[in-house]
PDB file of C-alpha atoms in Angstrom:
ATOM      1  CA  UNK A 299      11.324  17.152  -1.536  1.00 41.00           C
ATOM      2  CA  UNK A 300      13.515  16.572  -4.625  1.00 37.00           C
ATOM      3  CA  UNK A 301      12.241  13.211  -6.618  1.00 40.00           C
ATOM      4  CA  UNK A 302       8.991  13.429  -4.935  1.00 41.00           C
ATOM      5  CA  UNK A 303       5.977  13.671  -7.190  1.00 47.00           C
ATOM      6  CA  UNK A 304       3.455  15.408  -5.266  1.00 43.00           C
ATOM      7  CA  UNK A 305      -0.354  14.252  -5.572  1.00 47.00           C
ATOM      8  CA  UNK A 306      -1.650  14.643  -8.869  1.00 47.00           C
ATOM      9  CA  UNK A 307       1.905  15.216 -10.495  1.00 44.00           C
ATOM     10  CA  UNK A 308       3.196  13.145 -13.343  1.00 43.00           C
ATOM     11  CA  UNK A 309       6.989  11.640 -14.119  1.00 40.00           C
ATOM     12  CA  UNK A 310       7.534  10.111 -16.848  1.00 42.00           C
ATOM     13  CA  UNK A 311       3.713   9.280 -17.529  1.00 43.00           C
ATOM     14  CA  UNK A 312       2.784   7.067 -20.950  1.00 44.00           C
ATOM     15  CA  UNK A 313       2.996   8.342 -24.473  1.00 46.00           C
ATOM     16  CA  UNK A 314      -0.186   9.315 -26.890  1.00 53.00           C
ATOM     17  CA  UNK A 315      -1.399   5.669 -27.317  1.00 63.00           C
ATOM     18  CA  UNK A 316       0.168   3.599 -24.237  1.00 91.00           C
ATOM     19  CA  UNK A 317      -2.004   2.168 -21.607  1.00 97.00           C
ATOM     20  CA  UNK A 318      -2.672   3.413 -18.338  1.00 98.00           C
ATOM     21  CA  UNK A 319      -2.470   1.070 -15.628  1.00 98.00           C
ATOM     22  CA  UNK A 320      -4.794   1.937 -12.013  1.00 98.00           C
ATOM     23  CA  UNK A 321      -4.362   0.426  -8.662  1.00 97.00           C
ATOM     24  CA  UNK A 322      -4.968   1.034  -5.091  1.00 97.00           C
ATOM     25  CA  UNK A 323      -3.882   0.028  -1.670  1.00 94.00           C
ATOM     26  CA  UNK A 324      -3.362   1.088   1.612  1.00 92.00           C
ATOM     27  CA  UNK A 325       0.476   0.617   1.482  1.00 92.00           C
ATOM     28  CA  UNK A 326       1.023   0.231   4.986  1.00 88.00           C
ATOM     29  CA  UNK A 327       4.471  -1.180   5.786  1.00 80.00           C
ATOM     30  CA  UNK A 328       5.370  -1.347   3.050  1.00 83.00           C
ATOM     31  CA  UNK A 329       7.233  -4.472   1.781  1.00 79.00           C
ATOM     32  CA  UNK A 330       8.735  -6.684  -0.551  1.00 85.00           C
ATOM     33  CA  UNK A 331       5.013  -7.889  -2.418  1.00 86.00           C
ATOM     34  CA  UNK A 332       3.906  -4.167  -2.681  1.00 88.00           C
ATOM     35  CA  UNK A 333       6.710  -3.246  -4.716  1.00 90.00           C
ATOM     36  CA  UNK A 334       6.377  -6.653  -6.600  1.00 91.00           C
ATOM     37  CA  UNK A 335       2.528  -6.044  -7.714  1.00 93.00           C
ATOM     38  CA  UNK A 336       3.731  -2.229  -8.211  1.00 96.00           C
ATOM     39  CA  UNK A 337       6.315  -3.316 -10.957  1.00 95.00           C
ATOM     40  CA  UNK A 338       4.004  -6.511 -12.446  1.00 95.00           C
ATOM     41  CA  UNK A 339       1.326  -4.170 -12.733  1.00 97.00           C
ATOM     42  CA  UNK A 340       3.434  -1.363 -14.628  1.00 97.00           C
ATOM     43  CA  UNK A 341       4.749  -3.714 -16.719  1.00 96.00           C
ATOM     44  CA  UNK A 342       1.135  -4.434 -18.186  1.00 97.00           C
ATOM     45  CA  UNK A 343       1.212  -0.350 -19.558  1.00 97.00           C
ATOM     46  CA  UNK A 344       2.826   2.282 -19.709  1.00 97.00           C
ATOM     47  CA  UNK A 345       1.918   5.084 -16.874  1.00 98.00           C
ATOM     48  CA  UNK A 346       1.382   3.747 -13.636  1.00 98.00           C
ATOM     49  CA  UNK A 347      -1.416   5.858 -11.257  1.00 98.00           C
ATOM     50  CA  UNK A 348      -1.802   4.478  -7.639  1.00 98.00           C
ATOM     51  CA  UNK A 349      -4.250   5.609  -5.309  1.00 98.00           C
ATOM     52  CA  UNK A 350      -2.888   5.470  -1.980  1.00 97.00           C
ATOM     53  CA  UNK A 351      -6.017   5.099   0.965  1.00 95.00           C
ATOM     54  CA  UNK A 352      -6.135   8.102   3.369  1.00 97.00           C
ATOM     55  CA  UNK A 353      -5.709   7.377   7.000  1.00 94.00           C
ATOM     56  CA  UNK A 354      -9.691   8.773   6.920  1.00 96.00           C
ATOM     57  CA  UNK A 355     -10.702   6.067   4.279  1.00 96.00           C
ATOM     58  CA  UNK A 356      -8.782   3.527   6.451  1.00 91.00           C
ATOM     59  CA  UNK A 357     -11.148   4.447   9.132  1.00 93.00           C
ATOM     60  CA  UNK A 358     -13.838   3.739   7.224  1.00 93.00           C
ATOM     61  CA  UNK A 359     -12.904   0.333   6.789  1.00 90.00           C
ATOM     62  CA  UNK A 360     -12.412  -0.030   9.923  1.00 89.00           C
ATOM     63  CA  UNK A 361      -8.722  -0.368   9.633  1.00 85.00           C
ATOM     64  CA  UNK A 362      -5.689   1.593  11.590  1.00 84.00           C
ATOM     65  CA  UNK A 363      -2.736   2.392   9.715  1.00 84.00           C
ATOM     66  CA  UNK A 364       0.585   2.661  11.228  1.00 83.00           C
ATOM     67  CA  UNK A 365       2.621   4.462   8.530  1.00 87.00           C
ATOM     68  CA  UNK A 366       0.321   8.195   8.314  1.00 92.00           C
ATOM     69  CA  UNK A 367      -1.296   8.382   4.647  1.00 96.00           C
ATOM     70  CA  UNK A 368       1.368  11.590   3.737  1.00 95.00           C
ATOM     71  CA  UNK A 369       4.197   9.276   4.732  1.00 94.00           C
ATOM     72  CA  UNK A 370       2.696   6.563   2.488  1.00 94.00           C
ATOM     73  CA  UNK A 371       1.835   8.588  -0.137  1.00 96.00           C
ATOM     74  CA  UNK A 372       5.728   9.544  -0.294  1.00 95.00           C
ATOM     75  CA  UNK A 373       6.720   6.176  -0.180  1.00 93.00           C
ATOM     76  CA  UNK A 374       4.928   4.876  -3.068  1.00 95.00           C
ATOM     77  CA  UNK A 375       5.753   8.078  -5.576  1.00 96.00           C
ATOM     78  CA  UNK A 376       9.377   7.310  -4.621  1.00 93.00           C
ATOM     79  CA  UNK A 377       8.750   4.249  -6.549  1.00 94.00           C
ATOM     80  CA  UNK A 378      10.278   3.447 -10.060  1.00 94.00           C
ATOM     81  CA  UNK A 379       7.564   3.181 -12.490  1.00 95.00           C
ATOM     82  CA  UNK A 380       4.901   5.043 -10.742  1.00 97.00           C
ATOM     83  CA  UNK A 381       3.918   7.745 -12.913  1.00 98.00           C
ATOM     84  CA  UNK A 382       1.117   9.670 -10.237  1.00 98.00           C
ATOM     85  CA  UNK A 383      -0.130   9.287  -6.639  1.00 98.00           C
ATOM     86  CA  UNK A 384      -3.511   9.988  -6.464  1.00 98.00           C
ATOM     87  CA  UNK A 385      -5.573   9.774  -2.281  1.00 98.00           C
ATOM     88  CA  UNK A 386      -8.371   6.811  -2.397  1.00 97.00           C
ATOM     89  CA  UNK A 387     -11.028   8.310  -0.530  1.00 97.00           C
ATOM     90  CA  UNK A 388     -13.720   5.963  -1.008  1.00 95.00           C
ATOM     91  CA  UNK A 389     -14.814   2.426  -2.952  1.00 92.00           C
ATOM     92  CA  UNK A 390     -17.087   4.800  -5.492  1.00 93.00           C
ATOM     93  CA  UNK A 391     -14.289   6.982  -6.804  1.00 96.00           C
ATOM     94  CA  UNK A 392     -13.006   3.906  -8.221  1.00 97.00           C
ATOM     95  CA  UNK A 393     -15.444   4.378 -11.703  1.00 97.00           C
ATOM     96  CA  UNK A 394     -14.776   8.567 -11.316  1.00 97.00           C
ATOM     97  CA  UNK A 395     -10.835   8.031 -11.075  1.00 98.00           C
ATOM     98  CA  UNK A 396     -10.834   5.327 -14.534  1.00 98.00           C
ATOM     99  CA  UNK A 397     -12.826   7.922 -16.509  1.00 97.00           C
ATOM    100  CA  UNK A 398     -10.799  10.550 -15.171  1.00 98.00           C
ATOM    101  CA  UNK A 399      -7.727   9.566 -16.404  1.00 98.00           C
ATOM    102  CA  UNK A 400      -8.346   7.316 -19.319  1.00 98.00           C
ATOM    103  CA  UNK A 401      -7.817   3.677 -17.658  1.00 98.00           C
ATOM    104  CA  UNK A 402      -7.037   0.833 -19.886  1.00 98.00           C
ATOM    105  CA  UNK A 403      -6.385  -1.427 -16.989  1.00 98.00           C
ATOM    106  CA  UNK A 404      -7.425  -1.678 -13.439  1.00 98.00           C
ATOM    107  CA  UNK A 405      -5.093  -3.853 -11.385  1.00 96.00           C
ATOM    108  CA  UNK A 406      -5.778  -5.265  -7.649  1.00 95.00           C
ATOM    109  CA  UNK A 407      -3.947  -8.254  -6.077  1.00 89.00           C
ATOM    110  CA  UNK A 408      -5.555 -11.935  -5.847  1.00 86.00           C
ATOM    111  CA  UNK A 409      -6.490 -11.327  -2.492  1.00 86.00           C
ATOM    112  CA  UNK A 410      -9.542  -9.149  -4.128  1.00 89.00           C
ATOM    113  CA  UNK A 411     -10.266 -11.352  -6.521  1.00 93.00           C
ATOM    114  CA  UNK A 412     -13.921 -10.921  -8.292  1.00 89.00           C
ATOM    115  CA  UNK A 413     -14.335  -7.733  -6.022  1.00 93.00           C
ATOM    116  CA  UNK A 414     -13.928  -5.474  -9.026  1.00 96.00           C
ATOM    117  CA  UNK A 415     -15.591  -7.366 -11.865  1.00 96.00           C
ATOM    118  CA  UNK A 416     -18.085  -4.706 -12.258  1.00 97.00           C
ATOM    119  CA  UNK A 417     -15.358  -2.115 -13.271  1.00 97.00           C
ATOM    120  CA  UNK A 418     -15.115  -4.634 -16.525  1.00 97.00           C
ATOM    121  CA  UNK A 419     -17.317  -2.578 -18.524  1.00 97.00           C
ATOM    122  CA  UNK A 420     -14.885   0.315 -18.388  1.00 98.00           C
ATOM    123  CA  UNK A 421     -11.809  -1.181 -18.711  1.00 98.00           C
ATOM    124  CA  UNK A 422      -9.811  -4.148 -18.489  1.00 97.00           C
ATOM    125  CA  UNK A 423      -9.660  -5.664 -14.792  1.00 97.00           C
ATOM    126  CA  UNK A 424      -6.401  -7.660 -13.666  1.00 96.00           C
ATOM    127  CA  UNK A 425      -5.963  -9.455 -10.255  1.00 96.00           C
ATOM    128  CA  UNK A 426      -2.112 -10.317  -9.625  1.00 88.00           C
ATOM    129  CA  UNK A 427      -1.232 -13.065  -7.674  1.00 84.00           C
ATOM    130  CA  UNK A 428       0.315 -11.973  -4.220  1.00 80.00           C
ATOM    131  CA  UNK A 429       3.900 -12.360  -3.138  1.00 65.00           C
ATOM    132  CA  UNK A 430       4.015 -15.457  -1.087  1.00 66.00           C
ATOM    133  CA  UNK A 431       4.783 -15.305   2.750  1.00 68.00           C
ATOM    134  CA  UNK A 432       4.504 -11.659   2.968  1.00 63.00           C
ATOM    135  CA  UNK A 433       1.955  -9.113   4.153  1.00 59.00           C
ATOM    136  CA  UNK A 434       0.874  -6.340   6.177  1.00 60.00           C
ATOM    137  CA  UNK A 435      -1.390  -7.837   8.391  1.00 65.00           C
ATOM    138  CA  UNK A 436       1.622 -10.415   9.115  1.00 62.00           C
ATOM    139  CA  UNK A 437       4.139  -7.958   9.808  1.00 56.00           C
ATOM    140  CA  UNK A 438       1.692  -6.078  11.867  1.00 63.00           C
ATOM    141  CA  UNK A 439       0.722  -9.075  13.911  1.00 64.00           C
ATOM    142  CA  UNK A 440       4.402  -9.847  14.252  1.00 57.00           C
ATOM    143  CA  UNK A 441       5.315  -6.263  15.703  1.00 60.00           C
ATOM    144  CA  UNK A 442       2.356  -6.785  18.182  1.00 65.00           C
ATOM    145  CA  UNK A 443       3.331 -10.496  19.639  1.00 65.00           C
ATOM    146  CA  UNK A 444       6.888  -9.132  19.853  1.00 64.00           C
ATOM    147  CA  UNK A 445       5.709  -5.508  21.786  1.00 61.00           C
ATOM    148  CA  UNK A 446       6.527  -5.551  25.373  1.00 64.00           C
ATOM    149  CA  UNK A 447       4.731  -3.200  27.922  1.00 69.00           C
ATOM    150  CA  UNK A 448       6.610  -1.035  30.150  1.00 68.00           C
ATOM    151  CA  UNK A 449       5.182  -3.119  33.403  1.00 76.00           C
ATOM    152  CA  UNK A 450       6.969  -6.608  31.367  1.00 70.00           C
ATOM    153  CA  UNK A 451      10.180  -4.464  30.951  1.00 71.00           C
ATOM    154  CA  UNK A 452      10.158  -3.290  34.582  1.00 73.00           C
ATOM    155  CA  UNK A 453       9.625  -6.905  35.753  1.00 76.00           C
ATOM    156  CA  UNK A 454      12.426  -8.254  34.079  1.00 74.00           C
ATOM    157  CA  UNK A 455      14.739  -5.684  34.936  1.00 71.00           C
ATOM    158  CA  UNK A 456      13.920  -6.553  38.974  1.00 76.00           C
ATOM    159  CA  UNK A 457      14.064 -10.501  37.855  1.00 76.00           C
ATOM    160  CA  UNK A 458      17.678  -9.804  36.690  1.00 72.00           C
ATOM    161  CA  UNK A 459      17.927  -7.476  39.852  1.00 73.00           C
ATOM    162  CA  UNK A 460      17.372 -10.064  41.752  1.00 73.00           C
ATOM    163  CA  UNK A 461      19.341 -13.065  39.923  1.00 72.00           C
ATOM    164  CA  UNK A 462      22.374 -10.560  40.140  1.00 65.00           C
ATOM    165  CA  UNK A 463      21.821 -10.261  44.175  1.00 72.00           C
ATOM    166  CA  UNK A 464      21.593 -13.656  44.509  1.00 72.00           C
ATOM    167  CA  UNK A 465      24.246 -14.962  42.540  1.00 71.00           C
ATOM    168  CA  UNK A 466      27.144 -12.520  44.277  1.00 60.00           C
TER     169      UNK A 466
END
């Protein structure tokens, strides 16, 4: 797909020198505060690598995605200022992935906070305060109060059957 950068492709990328910024996420639904901590934490370097969590890793964690992990993946290479999509397949690659590809800075919203202080001895660790009244979890929780079985649907099309038939 044109624009796309494919896993493990570079645009742009940082020049001899700059710093490389790393963060991860699952990237589900993808909203307003993911693209906010996506530019904050570019604008701390100058090439931007995201891992993206596979639907398998997701699993793991014993969370579902809605959005599939190749759909995901897309979305957040679309992104200005994201330099390289790499898959999160596990907490350990974490250490692997920063000597990998010479991390200055690993980034992770507030929401992790202390999680990652171990990475400090390889680079610099940065948690970035979260966009306020936004999340997945709260738009997921809002699509499930607001889903409507097919028995609801059929009872309120006989209710209105009804109030029809009785007000003619």
């Amino acid at each position: 797909m044109e624009g796309e950068k494919r896993e493990g492709e570079k645009r742009g990328g940082a020049q001899k020198g700059g710093k490389t910024i790393i963060t991860y996420g699952t990237f589900d639904l993808f909203h307003i505060g993911h693209l906010r901590l996506l530019q904050r934490a570019k604008a701390l370097g100058d090439r931007l690598i995201v891992g993206v969590s596979t639907d398998q890793f997701n699993a793991q964690k014993g969370k579902k995605s809605i959005i599939p992990f190749e759909h995901r993946k897309e979305i957040v290479a679309n992104i200005k200022g994201v330099d390289l999509v790499i898959p999160e397949n596990s907490w350990e690659q974490k250490v692997e992935d920063i000597k990998k590809y010479g991390v200055d800075i690993f980034v992770m919203g507030s929401d992790w906070k202390g999680k990652f202080d171990y990475l400090k001895k390889y680079c610099q660790v940065v948690y970035l305060e979260r966009t306020t009244g936004i999340s997945s979890t709260q738009l997921r929780n809002i699509l499930t109060t607001i889903s409507v079985s097919k028995e609801e649907i059929v009872k309120a099309f006989e209710i209105l059957e009804q109030l029809k038939r009785d007000l003619l």
